Short mmCIF file of C-alpha atoms in Angstrom, two decimals:
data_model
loop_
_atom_site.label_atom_id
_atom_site.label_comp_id
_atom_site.label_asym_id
_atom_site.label_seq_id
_atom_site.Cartn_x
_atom_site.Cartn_y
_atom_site.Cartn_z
CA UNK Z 48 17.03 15.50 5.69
CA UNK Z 49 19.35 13.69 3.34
CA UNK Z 50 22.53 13.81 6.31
CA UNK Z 51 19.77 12.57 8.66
CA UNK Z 52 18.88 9.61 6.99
CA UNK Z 53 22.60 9.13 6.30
CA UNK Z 54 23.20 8.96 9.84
CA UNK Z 55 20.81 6.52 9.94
CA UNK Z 56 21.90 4.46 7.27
CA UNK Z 57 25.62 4.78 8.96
CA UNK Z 58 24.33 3.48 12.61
CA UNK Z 59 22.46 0.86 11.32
CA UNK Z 60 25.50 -0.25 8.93
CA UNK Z 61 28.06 -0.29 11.82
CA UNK Z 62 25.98 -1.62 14.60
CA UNK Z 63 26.09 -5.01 11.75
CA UNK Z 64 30.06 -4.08 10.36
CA UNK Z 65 31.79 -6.34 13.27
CA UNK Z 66 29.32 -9.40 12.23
CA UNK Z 67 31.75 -11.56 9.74
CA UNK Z 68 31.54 -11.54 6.19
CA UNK Z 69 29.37 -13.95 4.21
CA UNK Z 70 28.23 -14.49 0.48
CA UNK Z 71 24.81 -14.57 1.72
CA UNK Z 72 22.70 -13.79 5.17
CA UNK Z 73 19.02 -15.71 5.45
CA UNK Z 74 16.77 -15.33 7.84
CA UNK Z 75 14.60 -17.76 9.20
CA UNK Z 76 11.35 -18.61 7.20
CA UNK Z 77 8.51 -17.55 8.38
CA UNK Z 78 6.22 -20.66 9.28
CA UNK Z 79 2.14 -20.02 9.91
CA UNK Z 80 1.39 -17.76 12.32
CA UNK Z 81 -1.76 -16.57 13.60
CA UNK Z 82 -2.23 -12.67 13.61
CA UNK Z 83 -4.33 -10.16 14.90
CA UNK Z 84 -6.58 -7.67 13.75
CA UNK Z 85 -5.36 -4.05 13.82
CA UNK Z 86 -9.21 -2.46 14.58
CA UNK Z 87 -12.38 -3.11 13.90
CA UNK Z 88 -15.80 -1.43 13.86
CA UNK Z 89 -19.21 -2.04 13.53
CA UNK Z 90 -20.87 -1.11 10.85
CA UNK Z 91 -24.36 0.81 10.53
CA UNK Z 92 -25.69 -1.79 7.35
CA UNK Z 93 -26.96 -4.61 7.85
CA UNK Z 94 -26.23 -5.62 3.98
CA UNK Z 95 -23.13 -6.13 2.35
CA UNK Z 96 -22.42 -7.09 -1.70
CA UNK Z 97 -19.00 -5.51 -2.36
CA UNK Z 98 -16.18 -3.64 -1.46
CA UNK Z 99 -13.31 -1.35 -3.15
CA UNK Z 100 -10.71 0.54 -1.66
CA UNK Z 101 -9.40 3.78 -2.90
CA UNK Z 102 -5.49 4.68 -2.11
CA UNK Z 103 -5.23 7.97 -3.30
CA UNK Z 104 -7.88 9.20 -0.59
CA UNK Z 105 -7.34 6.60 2.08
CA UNK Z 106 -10.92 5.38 1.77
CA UNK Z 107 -12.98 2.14 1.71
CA UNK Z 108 -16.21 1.64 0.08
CA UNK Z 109 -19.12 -0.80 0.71
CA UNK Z 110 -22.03 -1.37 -1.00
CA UNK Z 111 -25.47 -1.87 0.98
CA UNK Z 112 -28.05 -3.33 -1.59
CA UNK Z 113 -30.74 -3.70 0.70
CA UNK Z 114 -30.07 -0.38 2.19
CA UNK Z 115 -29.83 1.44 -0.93
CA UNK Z 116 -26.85 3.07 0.29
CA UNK Z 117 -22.74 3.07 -0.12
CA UNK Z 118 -21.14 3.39 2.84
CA UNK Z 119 -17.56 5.03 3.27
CA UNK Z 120 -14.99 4.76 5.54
CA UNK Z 121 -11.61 5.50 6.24
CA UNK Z 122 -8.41 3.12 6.16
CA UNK Z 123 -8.93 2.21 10.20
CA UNK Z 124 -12.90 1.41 10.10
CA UNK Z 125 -14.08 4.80 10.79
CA UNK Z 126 -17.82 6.08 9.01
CA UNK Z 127 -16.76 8.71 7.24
CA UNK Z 128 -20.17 9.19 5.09
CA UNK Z 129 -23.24 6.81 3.66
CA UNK Z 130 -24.48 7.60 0.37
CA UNK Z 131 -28.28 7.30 0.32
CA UNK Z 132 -30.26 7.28 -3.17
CA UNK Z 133 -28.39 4.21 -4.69
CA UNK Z 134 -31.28 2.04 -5.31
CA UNK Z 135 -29.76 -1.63 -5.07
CA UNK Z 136 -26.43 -0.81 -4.92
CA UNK Z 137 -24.69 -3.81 -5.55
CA UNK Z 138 -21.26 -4.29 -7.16
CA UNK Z 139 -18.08 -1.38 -7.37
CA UNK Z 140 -15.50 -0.44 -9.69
CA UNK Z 141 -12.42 2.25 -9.22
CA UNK Z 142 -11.73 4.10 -11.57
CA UNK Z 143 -7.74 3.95 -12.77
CA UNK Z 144 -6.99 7.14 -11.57
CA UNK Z 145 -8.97 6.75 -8.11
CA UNK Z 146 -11.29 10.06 -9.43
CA UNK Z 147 -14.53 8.02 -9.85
CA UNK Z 148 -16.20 4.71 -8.12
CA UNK Z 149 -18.72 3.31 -10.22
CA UNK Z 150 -21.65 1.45 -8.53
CA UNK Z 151 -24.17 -1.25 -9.99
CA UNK Z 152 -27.54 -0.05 -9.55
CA UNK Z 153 -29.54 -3.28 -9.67
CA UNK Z 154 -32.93 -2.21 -8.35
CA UNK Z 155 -32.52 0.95 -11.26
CA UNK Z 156 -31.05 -0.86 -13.80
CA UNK Z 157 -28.51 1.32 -14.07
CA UNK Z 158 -24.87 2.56 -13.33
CA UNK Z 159 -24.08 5.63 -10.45
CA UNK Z 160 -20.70 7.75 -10.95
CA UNK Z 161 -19.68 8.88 -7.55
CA UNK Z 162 -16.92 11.68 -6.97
CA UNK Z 163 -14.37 9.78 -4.59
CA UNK Z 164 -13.79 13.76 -3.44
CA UNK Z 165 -17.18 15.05 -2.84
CA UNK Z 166 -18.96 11.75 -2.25
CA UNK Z 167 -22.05 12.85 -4.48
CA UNK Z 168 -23.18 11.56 -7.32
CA UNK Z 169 -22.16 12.66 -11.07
CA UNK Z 170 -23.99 11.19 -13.07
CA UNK Z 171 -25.92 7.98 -13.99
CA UNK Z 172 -26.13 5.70 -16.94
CA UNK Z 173 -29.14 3.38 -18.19
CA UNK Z 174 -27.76 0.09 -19.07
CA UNK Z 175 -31.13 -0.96 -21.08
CA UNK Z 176 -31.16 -4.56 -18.98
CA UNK Z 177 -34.56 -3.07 -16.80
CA UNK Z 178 -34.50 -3.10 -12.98
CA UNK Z 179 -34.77 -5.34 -10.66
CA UNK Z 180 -33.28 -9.02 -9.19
CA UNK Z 181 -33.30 -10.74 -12.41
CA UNK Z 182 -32.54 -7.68 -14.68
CA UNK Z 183 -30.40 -5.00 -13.33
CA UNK Z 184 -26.60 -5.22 -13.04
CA UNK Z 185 -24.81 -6.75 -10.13
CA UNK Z 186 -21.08 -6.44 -11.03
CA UNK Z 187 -19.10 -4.40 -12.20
CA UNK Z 188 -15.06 -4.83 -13.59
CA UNK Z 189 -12.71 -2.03 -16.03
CA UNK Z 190 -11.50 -3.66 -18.61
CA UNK Z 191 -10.19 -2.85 -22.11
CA UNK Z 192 -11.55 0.56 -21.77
CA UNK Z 193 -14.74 -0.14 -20.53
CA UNK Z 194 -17.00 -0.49 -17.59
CA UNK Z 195 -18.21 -4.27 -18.03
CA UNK Z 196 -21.62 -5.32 -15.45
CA UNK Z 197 -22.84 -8.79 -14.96
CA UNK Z 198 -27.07 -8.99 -14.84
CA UNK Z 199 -29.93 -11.30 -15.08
CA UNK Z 200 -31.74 -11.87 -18.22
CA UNK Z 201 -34.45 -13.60 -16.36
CA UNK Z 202 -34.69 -16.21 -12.94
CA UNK Z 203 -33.01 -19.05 -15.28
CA UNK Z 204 -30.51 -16.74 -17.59
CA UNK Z 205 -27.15 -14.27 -17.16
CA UNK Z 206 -25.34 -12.07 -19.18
CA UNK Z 207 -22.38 -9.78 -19.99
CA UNK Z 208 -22.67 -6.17 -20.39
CA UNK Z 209 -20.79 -3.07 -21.10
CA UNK Z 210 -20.57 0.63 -20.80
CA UNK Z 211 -18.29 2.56 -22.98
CA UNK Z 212 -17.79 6.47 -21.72
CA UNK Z 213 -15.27 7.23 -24.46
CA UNK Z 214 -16.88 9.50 -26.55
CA UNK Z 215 -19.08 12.46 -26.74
CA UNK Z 216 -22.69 10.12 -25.21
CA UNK Z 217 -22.39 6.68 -23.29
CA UNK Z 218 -22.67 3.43 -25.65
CA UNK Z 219 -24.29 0.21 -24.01
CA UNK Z 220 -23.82 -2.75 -25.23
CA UNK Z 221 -25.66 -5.39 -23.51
CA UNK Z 222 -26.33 -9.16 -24.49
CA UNK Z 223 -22.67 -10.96 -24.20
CA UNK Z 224 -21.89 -14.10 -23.06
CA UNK Z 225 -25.22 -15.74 -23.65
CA UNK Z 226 -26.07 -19.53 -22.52
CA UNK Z 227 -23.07 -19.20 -20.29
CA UNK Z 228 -24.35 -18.39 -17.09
CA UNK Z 229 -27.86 -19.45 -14.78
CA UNK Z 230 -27.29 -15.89 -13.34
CA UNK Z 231 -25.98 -12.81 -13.02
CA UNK Z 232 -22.22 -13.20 -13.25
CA UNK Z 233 -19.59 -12.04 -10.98
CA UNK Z 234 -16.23 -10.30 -12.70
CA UNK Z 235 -12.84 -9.84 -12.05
CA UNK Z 236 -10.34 -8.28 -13.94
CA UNK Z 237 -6.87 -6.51 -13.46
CA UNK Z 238 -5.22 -3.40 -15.01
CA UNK Z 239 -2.22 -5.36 -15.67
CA UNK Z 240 -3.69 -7.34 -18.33
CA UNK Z 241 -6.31 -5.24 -19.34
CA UNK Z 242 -8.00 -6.87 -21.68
CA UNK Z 243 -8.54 -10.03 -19.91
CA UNK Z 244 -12.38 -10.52 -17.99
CA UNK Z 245 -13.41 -13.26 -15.65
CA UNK Z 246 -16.50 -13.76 -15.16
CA UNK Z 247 -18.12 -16.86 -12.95
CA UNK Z 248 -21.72 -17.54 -11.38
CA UNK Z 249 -23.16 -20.36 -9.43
CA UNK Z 250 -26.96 -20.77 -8.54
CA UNK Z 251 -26.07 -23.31 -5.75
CA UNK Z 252 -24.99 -25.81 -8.04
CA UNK Z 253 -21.82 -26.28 -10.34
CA UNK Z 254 -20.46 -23.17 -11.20
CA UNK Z 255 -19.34 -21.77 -15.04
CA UNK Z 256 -16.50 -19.78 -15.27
CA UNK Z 257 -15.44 -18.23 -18.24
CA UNK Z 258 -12.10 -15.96 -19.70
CA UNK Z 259 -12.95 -13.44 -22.66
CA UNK Z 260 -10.65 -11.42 -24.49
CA UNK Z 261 -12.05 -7.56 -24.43
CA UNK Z 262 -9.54 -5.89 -26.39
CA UNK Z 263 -11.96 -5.50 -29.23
CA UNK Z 264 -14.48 -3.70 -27.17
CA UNK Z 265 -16.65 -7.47 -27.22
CA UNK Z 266 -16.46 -10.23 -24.96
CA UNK Z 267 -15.19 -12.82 -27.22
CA UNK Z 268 -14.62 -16.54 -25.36
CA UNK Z 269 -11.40 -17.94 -24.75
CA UNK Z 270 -12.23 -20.78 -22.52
CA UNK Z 271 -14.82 -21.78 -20.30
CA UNK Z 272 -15.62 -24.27 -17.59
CA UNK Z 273 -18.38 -25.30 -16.47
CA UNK Z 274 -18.25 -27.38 -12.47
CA UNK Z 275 -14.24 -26.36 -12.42
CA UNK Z 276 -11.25 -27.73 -9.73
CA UNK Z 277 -10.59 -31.72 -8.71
CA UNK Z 278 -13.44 -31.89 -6.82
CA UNK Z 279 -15.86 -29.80 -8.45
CA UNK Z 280 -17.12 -26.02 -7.72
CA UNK Z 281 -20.48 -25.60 -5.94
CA UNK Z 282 -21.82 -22.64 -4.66
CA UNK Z 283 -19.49 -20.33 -5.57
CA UNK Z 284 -19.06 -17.40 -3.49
CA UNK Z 285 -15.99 -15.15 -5.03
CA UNK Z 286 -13.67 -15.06 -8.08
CA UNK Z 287 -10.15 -12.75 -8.36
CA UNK Z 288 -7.42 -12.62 -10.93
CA UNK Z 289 -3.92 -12.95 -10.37
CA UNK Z 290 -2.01 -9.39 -11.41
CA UNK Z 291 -0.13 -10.92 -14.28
CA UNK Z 292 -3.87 -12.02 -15.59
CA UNK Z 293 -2.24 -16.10 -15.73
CA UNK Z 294 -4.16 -17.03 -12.87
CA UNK Z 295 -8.09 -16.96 -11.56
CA UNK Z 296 -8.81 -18.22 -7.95
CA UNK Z 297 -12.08 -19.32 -6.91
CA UNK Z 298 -14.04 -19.65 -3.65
CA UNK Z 299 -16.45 -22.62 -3.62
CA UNK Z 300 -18.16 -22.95 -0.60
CA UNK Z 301 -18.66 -26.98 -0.91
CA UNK Z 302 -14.87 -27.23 -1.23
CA UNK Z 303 -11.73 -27.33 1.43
CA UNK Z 304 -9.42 -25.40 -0.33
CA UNK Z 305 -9.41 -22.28 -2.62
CA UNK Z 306 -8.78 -23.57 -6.30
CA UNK Z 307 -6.44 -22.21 -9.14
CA UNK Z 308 -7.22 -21.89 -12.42
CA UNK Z 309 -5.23 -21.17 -15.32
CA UNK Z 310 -7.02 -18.59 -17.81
CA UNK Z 311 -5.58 -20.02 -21.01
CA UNK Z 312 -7.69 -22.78 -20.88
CA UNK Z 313 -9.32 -22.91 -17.14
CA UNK Z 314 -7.51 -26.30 -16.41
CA UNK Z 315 -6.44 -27.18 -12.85
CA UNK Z 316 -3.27 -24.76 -11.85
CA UNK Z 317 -3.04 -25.46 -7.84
CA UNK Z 318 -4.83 -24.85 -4.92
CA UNK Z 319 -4.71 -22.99 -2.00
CA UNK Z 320 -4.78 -24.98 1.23
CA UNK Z 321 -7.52 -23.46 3.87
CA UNK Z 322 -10.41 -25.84 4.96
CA UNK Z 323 -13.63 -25.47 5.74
CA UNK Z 324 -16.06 -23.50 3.28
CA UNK Z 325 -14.20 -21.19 1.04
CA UNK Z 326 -15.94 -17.98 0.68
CA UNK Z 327 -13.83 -14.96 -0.17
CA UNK Z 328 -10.15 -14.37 -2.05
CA UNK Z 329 -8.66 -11.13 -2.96
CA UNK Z 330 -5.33 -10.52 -4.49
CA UNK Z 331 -3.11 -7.70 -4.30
CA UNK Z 332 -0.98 -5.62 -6.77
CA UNK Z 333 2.40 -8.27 -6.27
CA UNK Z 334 0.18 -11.58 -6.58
CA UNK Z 335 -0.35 -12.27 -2.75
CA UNK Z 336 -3.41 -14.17 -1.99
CA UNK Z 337 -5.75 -13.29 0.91
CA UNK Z 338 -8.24 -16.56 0.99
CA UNK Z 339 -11.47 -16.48 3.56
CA UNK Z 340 -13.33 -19.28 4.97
CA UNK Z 341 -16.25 -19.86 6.46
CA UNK Z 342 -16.53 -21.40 9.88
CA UNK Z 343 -16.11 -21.31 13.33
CA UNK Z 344 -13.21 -24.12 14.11
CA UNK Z 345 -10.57 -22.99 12.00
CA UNK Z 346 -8.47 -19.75 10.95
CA UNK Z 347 -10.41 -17.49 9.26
CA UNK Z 348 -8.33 -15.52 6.67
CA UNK Z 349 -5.06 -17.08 4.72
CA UNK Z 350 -2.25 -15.32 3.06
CA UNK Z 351 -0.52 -16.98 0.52
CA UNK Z 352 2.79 -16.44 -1.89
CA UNK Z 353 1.08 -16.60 -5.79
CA UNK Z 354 1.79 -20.37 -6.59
CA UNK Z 355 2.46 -21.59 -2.93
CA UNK Z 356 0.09 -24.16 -1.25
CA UNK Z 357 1.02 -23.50 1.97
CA UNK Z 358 -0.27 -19.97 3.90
CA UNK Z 359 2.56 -17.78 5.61
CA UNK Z 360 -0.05 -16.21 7.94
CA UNK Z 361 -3.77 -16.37 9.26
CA UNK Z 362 -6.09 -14.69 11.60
CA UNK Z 363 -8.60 -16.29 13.51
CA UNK Z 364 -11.21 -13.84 14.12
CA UNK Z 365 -12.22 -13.92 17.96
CA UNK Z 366 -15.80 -15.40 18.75
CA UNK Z 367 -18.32 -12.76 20.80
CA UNK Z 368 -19.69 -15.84 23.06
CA UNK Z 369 -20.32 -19.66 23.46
CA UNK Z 370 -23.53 -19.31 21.55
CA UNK Z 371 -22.78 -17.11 18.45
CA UNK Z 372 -19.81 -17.07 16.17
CA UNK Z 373 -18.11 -14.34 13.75
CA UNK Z 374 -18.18 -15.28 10.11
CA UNK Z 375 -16.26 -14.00 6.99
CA UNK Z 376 -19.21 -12.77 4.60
CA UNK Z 377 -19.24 -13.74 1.34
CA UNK Z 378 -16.68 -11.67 -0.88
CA UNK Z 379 -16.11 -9.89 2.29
CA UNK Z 380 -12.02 -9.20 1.58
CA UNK Z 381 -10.12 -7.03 -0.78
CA UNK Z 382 -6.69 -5.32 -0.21
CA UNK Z 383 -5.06 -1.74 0.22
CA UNK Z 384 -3.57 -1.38 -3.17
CA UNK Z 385 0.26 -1.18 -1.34
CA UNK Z 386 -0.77 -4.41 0.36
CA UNK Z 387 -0.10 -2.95 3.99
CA UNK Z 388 -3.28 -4.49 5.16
CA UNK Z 389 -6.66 -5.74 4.22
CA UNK Z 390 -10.16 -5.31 4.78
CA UNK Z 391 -12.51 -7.86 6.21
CA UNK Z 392 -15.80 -7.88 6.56
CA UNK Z 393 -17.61 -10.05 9.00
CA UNK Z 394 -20.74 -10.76 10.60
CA UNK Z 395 -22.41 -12.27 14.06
CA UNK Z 396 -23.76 -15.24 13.75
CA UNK Z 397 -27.80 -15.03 14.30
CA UNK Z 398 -27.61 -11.16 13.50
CA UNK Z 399 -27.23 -8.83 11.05
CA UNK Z 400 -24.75 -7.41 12.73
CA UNK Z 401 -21.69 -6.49 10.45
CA UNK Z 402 -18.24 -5.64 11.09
CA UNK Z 403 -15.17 -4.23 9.19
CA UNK Z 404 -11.74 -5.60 10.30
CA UNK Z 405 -8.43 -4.03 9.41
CA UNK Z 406 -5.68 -6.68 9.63
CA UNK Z 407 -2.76 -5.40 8.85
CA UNK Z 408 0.08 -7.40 7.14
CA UNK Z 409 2.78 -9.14 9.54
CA UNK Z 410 6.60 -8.10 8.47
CA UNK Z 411 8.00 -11.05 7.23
CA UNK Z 412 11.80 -12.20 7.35
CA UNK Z 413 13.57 -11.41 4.00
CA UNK Z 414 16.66 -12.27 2.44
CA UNK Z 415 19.30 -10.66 0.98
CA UNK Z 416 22.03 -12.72 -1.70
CA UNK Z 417 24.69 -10.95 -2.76
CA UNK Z 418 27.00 -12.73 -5.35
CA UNK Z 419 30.27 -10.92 -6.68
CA UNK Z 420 33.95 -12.15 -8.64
CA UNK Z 421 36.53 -13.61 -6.46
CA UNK Z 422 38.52 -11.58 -7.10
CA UNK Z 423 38.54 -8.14 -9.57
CA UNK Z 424 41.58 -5.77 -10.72
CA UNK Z 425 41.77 -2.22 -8.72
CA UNK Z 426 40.30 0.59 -10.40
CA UNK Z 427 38.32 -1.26 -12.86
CA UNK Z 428 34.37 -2.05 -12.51
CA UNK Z 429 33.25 -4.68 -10.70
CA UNK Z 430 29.68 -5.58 -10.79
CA UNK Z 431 27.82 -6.71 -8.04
CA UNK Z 432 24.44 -9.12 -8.35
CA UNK Z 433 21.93 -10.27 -5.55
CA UNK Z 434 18.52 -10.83 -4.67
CA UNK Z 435 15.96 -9.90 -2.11
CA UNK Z 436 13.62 -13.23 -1.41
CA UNK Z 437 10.06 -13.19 0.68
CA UNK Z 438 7.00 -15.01 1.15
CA UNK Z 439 5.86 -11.84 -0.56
CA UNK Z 440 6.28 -9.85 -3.66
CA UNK Z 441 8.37 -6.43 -3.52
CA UNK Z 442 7.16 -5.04 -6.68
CA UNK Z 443 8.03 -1.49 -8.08
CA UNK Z 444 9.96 1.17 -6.39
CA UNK Z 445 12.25 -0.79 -3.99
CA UNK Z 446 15.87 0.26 -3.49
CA UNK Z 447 19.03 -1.49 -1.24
CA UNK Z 448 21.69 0.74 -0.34
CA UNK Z 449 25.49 -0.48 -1.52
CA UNK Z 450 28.41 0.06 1.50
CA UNK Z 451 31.69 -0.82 0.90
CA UNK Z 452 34.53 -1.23 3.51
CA UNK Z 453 37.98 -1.37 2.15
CA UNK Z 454 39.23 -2.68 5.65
CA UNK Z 455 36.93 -4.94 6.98
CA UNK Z 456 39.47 -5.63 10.27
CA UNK Z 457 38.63 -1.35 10.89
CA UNK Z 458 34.66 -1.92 10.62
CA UNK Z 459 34.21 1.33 9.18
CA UNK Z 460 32.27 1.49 5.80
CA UNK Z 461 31.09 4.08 2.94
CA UNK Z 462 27.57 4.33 1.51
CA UNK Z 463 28.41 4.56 -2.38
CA UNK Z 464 25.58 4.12 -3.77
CA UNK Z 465 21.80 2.59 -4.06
CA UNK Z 466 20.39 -0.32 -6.68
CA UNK Z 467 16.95 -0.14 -8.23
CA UNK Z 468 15.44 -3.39 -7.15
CA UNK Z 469 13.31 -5.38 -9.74
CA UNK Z 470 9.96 -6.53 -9.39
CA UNK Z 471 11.22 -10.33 -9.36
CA UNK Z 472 13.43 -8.95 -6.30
CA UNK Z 473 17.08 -8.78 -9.09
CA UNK Z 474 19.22 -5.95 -8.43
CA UNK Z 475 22.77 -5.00 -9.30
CA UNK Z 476 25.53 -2.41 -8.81
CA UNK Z 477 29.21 -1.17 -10.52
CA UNK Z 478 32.06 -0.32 -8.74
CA UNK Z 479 35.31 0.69 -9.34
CA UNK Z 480 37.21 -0.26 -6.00
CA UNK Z 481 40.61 1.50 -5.09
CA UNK Z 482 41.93 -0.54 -2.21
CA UNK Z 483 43.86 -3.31 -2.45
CA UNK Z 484 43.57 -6.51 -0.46
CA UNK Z 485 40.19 -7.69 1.12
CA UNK Z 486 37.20 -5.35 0.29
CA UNK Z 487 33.82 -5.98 1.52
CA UNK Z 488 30.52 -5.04 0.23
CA UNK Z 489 27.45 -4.93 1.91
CA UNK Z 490 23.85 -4.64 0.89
CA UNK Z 491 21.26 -3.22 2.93
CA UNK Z 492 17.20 -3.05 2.56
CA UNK Z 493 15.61 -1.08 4.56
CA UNK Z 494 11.61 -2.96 4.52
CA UNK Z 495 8.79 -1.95 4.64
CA UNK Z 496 5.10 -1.90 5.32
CA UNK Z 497 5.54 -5.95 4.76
CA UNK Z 498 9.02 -6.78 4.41
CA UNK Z 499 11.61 -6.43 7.47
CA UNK Z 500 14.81 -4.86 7.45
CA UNK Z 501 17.76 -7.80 5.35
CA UNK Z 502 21.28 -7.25 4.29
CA UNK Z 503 23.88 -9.35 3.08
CA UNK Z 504 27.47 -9.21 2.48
CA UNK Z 505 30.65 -10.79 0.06
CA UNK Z 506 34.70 -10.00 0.02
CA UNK Z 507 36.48 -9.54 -2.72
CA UNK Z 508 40.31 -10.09 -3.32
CA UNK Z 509 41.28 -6.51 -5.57
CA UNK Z 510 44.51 -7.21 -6.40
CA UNK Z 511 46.80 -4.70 -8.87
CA UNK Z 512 45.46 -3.60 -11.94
#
């Protein structure tokens, strides 16, 4: 397998070995472009509250409240099971280790365990709020080693709750974050920054969002906001958290853009440009922003670089007929944890029809710089430094293979190695070059699932040592 890929590795390097040497090679950036959807499939609810995807078995789950049911299905739409007996199931939560999804029982005032293998449930846990619309739990987020839920105290009041599993019997502690919220709160959180929990409501009008440190096992308040962003939050319809836990975007349906808070304090951090009537935003593991609108004269999904204004992509979901339109849901998005595509849900317009869109993510052009000496004495190491650039994060586990050609006029090259490429996109490499005269190096990445195929390549003068 190894001399196959080599081969590989060899064509690809040679069919490029005759191009001249640079310092750098860029690609053209990649402006907005309007994708389409991989599949999608109807869906046999006619309810939707959340969604959470599970990588380690290639599933998808979505809760049906007023079904009483969570439905599961695989990565490309397919039904692959509904779970019946979840009365009100409302909000999900992953476990860490993809063994577990945990669902908000809001009609039972409780919290299901279902086995992401057997797709039964394991066991059940009272959270002492009572059942019902203004009682039971609605959300649910893991953070600092807990399961937290969002519920209503009453019609006018929400709270903060959480479940600790730790030890030998379940510990609730309900009752946090009082005279915060008007209602049950959504959460967001990230395992990054564990101990970080966003949590935001809106009854229609302006929205609270608040930040608490969990560390200590209690919600205790770093900052909160109450009618957030320049313009104001109404109605607001989703909340996520950037992976590095610096960031919370918000979906406010009376607004034109998605806005960007920063969690130290909740002041005004950017926005995301979309238009019409935000209503969904999920992030993924490397900080890229998938922002939903609703309405029928623009692009329907963004995708955004953490920190850029301007989307790289969008899809524009297609409309059934003159008369009826297909509509983003509210907190209808959330991402495959390697951030190869993401999951939309959508429904008709004068229906309750709902459907669940793959779109998988366009390749887009990357960059390789490579930066070496002038010049560097035979035989001793030389140390080569570049950097892969996209409108997307690479994150963990990336490599670029190292060639080196110690006659560029011959266009024949050796593989001598690979570089471990940094989440920030840094890599580097040592070599101790023989050759005299004009050596070149070349880098090569090999893309992936989002990221097309780069290289880039420098000369060096070795001269005696």
């Amino acid at each position: 397998m190894k001399e196959a890929n080599d081969h590989v590795r060899i064509r690809h390097f040679l069919e490029r070995a005759t191009l001249s040497a640079a310092l750098s090679l860029s690609l053209l950036g990649l402006g907005t472009t309007t994708a389409a959807a991989d599949t999608n499939n109807p869906l046999p609810i006619n309810s939707y509250r959340d969604m959470a995807v599970d990588a380690a078995h290639q599933l998808v789950f979505l809760s049906d409240p007023f079904g009483d049911s969570v439905l599961v299905t695989d990565y490309t739409g397919r039904v692959v099971k509904q779970i019946s007996g979840v009365d009100g199931a409302w909000g999900l939560a992953l476990s860490s280790d993809s063994g577990t999804l945990y669902v908000a029982l809001r009609d039972a005032g409780a919290i299901a365990a279902i086995d992401t293998v057997t797709l039964q449930e394991t066991a059940r846990y009272d959270t002492g709020t009572g059942a019902g619309a203004y009682a039971g739990p609605t959300s649910l987020a893991l953070a600092g080693d807990r399961i937290w839920f969002g519920y209503s105290l009453d019609s006018w009041r929400g709270a903060l709750g959480s479940l600790d599993l730790s030890g030998a019997q379940p510990v609730v502690a309900a009752g946090q974050g009082l005279d915060t919220f008007r209602g049950s709160p959504r959460l967001a959180a990230v395992p990054q920054d564990p101990n970080t929990l966003v949590a935001a409501e809106s009854d229609g009008n302006a929205a609270a969002v608040a930040v608490y440190d969990v560390g200590n096992g209690r919600a205790d308040n770093r900052a909160t906001r109450v009618s957030p962003g320049p313009d104001g939050c109404e109605s607001l319809q989703d909340v996520a958290l950037t992976p590095d836990g610096r960031q919370v975007v918000i979906a406010c349906a009376a607004a034109h853009y998605h806005q960007v808070l920063r969690t130290d304090d909740l002041a005004d951090d950017g926005i995301h440009t979309t238009s019409w009537s935000p209503t969904a935003v999920a992030i993924d593991p490397v900080g890229t922003v998938a922002a939903g609108v609703y309405g029928p004269s623009s692009s329907d999904v963004h995708l955004f670089a953490q920190g850029d204004p301007t989307a790289y992509t969008a899809w524009d979901f297609p409309e059934p007929s003159d008369y009826a339109d297909t509509t983003l849901v509210s907190g209808g998005l959330a991402w495959a944890p390697d951030g190869s595509r993401i999951f939309a849900v959508t429904e008709t317009s004068g229906t309750s029809s709902l459907t669940l869109r793959v779109l998988d993510h366009p390749k887009v052009p990357t960059t390789v710089t490579l930066q070496a000496p002038a010049s560097s004495p035979r035989n001793q190491d030389l140390t080569l430094t570049g950097q892969l650039e996209a409108p997307v994060g690479f994150g963990a586990g990336n490599t670029v293979d190292v060639w080196r050609i110690d006659d560029p006029m011959a266009g024949e090259g050796t593989l001598i190695g690979s570089a471990s490429v940094a989440a920030d996109g840094t890599f580097s490499y040592t070599d101790q070059p023989r050759a005299k005269g004009a050596v070149q190096y070349t880098v090569q990445y090999y893309g992936d699932s989002r990221h097309a195929y780069a290289y880039g390549s420098v000369v060096v003068d070795v001269v005696s040592d």
